[in-house]
Coordinates of C-alpha atoms in Angstrom, one line a residue:
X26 CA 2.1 11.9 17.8
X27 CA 4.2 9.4 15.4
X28 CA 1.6 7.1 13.1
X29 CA 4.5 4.4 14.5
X30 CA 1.9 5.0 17.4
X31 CA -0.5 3.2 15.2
X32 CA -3.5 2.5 17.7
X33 CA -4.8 5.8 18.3
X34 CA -4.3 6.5 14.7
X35 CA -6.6 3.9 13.9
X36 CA -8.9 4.4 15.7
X37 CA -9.3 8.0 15.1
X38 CA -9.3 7.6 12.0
X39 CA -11.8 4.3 11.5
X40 CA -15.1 6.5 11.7
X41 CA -14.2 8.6 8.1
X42 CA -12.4 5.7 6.6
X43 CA -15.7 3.2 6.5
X44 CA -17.9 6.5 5.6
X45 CA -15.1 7.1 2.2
X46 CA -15.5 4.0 0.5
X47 CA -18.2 2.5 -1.3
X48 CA -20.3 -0.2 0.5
X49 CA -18.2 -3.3 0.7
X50 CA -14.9 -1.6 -0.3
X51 CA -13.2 -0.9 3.4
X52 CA -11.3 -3.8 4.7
X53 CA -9.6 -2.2 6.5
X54 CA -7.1 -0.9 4.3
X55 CA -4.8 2.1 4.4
X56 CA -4.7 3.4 1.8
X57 CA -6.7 4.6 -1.6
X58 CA -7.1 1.2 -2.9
X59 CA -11.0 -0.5 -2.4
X60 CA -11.5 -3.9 -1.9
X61 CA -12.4 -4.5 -5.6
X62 CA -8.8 -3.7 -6.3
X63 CA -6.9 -5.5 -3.5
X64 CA -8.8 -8.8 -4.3
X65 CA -8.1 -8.8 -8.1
X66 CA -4.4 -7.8 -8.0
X67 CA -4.6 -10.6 -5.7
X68 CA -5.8 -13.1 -8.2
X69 CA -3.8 -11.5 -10.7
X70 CA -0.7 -12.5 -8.7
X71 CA -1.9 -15.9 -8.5
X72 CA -2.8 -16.0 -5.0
X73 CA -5.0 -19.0 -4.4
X74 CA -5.6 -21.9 -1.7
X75 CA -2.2 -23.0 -0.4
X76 CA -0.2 -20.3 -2.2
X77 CA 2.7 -18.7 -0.1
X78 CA 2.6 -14.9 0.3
X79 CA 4.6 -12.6 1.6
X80 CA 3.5 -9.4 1.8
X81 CA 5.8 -6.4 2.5
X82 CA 4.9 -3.0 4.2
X83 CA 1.9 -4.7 5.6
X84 CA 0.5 -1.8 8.3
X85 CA -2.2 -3.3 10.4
X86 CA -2.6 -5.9 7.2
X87 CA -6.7 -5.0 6.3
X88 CA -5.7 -6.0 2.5
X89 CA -3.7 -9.1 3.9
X90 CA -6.5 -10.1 6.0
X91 CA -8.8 -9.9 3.1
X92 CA -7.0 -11.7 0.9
X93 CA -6.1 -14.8 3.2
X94 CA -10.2 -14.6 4.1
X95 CA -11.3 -14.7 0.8
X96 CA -8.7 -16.6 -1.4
X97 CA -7.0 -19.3 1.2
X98 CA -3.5 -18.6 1.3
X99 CA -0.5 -18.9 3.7
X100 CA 0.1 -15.4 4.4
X101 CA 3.2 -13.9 6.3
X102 CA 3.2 -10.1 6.8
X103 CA 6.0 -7.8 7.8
X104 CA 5.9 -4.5 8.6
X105 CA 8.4 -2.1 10.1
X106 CA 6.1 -0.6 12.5
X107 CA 5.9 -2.8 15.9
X108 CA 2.5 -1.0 16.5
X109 CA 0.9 -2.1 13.5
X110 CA 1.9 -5.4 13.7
X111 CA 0.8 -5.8 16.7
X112 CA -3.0 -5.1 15.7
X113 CA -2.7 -7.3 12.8
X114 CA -2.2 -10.2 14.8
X115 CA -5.0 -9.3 17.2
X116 CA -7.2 -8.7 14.3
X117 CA -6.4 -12.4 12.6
X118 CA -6.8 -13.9 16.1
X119 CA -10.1 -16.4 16.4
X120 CA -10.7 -15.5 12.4
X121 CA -9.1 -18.9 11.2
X122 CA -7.0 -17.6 9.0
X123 CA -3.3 -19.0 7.7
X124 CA -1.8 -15.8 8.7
X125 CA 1.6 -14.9 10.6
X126 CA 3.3 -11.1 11.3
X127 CA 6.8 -10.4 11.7
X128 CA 8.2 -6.8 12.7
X129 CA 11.2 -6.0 10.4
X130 CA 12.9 -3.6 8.3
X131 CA 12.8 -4.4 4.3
X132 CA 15.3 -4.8 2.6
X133 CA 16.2 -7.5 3.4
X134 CA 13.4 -9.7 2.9
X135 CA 12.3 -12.6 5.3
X136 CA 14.2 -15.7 4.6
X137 CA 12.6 -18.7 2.1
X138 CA 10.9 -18.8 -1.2
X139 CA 7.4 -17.1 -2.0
X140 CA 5.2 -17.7 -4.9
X141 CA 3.8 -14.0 -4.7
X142 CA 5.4 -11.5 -2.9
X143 CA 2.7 -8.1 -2.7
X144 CA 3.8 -4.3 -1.9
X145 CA 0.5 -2.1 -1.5
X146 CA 0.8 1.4 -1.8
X147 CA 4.2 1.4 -0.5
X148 CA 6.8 1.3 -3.1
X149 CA 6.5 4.8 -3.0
X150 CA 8.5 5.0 0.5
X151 CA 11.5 3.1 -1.2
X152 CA 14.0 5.8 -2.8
X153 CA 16.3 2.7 -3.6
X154 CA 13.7 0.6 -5.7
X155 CA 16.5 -1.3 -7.4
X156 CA 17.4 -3.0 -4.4
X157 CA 14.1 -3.9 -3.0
X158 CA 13.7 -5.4 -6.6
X159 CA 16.6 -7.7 -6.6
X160 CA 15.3 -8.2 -3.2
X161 CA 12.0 -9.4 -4.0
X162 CA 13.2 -11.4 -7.2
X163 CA 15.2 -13.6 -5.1
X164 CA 12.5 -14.4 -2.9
X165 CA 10.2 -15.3 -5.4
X166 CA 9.9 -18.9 -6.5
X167 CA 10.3 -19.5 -10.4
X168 CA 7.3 -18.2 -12.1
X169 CA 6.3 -16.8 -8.5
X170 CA 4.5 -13.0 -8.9
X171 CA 5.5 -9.9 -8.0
X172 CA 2.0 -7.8 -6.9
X173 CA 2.2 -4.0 -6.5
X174 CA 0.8 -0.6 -7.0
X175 CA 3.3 2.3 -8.4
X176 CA 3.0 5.8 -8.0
X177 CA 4.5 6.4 -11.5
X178 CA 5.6 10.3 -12.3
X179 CA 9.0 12.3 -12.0
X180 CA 10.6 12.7 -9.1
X181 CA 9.6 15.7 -7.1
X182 CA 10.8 18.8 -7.2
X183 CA 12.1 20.8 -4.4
X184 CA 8.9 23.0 -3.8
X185 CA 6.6 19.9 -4.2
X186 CA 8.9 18.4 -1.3
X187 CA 8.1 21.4 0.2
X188 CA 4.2 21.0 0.3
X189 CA 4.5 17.2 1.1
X190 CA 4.5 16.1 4.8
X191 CA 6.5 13.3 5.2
X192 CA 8.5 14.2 1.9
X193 CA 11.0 11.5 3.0
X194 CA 8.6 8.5 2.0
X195 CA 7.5 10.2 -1.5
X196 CA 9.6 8.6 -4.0
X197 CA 7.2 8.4 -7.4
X198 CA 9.1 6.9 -10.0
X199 CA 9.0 7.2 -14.1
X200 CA 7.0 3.5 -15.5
X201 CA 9.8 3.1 -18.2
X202 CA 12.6 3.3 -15.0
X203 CA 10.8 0.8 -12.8
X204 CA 10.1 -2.0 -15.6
X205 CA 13.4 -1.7 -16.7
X206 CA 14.4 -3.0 -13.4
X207 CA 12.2 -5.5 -13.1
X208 CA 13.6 -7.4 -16.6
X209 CA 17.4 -6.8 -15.0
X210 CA 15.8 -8.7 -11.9
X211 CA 14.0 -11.5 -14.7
X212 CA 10.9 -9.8 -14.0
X213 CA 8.8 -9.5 -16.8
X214 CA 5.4 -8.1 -16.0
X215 CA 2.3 -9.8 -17.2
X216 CA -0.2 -7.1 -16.2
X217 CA -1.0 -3.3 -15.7
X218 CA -3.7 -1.0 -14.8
X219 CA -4.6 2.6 -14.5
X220 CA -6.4 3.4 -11.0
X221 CA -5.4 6.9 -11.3
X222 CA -9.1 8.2 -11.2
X223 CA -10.6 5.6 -8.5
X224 CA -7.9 6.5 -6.6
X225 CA -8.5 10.1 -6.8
X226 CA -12.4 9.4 -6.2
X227 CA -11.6 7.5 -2.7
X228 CA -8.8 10.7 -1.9
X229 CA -11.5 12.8 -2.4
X230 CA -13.8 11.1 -0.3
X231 CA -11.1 10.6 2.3
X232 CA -10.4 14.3 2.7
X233 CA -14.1 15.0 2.9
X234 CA -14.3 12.4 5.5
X235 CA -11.2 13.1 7.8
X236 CA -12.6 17.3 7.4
X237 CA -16.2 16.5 8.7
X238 CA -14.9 14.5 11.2
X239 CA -12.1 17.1 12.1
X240 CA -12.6 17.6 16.1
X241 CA -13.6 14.0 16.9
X242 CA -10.1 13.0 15.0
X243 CA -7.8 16.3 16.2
X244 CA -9.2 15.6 19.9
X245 CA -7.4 11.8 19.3
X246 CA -4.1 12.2 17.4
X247 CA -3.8 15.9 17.7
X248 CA -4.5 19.3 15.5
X249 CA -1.2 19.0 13.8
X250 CA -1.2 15.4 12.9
X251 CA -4.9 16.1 11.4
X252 CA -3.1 19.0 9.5
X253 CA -0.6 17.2 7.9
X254 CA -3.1 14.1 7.1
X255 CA -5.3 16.9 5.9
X256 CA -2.1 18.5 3.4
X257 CA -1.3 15.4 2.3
X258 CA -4.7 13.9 0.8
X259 CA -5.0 17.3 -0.7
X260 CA -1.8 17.2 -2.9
X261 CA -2.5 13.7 -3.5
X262 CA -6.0 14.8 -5.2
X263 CA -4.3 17.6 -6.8
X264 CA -1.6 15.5 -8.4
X265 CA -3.7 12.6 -9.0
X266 CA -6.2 15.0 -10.7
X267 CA -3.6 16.4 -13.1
X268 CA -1.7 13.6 -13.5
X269 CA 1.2 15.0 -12.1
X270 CA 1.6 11.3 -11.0
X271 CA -0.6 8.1 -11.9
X272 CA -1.5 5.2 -9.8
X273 CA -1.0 1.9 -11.5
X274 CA -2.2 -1.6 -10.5
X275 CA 1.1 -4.0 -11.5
X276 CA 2.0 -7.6 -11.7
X277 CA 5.5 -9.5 -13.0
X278 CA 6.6 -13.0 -13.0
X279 CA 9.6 -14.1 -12.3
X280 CA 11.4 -16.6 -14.7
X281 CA 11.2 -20.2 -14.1

């Protein structure tokens, strides 16, 4: 089974994701990031009552939902993944929020101007990050904000490809690499943070979680989906462990 199939996914997976995180962190989110974290890159982006926000790579869009519940914006998320679009919008349904969804590939970017554009736990899955830049900086409104998490390292090698399921969405990328691209884009960023070890805290967890709840979530996606899910949270504790790669919280402005 494809995690395009997102449904059964989800729901096989719901059970260990609320038991993982810390009382009040799980909004749905998929990903290592808690709720803490979601809400104050957020703010840090300037997201507020009214703002525009366009957030790309959305999944079934538990961070986006969050945000446009708790700080009032118009919010637009896009998502490659018809699946996962489709149980965004049937979550924001009857909730009140500004929200919209639209199923596309990125780049390009959704036509119009944005004062924040967000990418969660995704730029990772871009092996061209110069282009989504220049993507995002031209969407962005003057001194509109650029919201994202970075898996910074080296790239990996050819055994660490290897171990990695899905290898063809792990792209980490060097910090010095990625800002330079942002100032060639008039990006200049205004804020960074390490989450390396409370993301390695909620990977843990995770992979405790998904292994006590092994049968119950092999007997709804299948044993070798649950394997690979299983692989993957365990090089991701390894690496995040080590610091073979660090998980950073990031923010940049465009110029006005």
């Amino acid at each position: 089974m494809k995690q395009d199939q997102r449904g059964p996914f989800v729901e096989a997976l719901r059970r260990a994701r609320e038991a993982a995180y810390e009382p009040g962190e799980y909004v749905e989110q998929e990903s290592f990031m808690r709720a803490t974290e979601i809400r104050e890159l957020g703010e840090r982006a300037g997201i507020a009552p009214g703002v525009s926000v366009l957030d790309l790579c959305c999944g079934i869009a538990g961070p986006g939902r969050f945000l446009a519940r708790e700080l009032g914006c118009s919010y637009l998320g896009v998502d490659s993944s018809a699946s996962a679009v489709e149980i965004a919008r049937s979550r924001a349904l009857g909730c009140g929020l500004s929200c919209r969804f639209e199923v596309a590939e990125i780049p390009p970017l959704p036509s119009g101007e944005w004062e924040a554009v967000l990418l969660l736990e995704t730029m990772l899955a871009f092996p061209d990050k110069a282009s989504l830049v220049t993507a995002v900086s031209r969407a962005l409104t003057g001194g509109g904000r650029f919201g994202f998490t970075l898996e910074e390292g080296a790239p990996l090698t050819e055994a660490e490809r290897g171990r990695m399921p899905g290898a063809d969405t792990v792209w980490p990328a060097p910090l010095d690499e990625l800002r330079s691209l942002l100032a060639g884009q008039g990006l200049e960023v205004l804020w960074q943070e390490d989450w390396s070890e409370s993301h390695r805290v909620v990977a843990d967890a995770l992979t405790d979680a998904f292994t006590a709840d092994a049968s119950a979530i092999a007997a709804r996606i299948g044993r070798r989906a649950l394997d690979e899910l299983l692989a993957a949270h365990h090089l991701w504790c390894e690496w995040l462990a080590s610091g073979r790669v660090r998980k950073l919280g990031v923010v940049a402005e465009r110029s006005r």
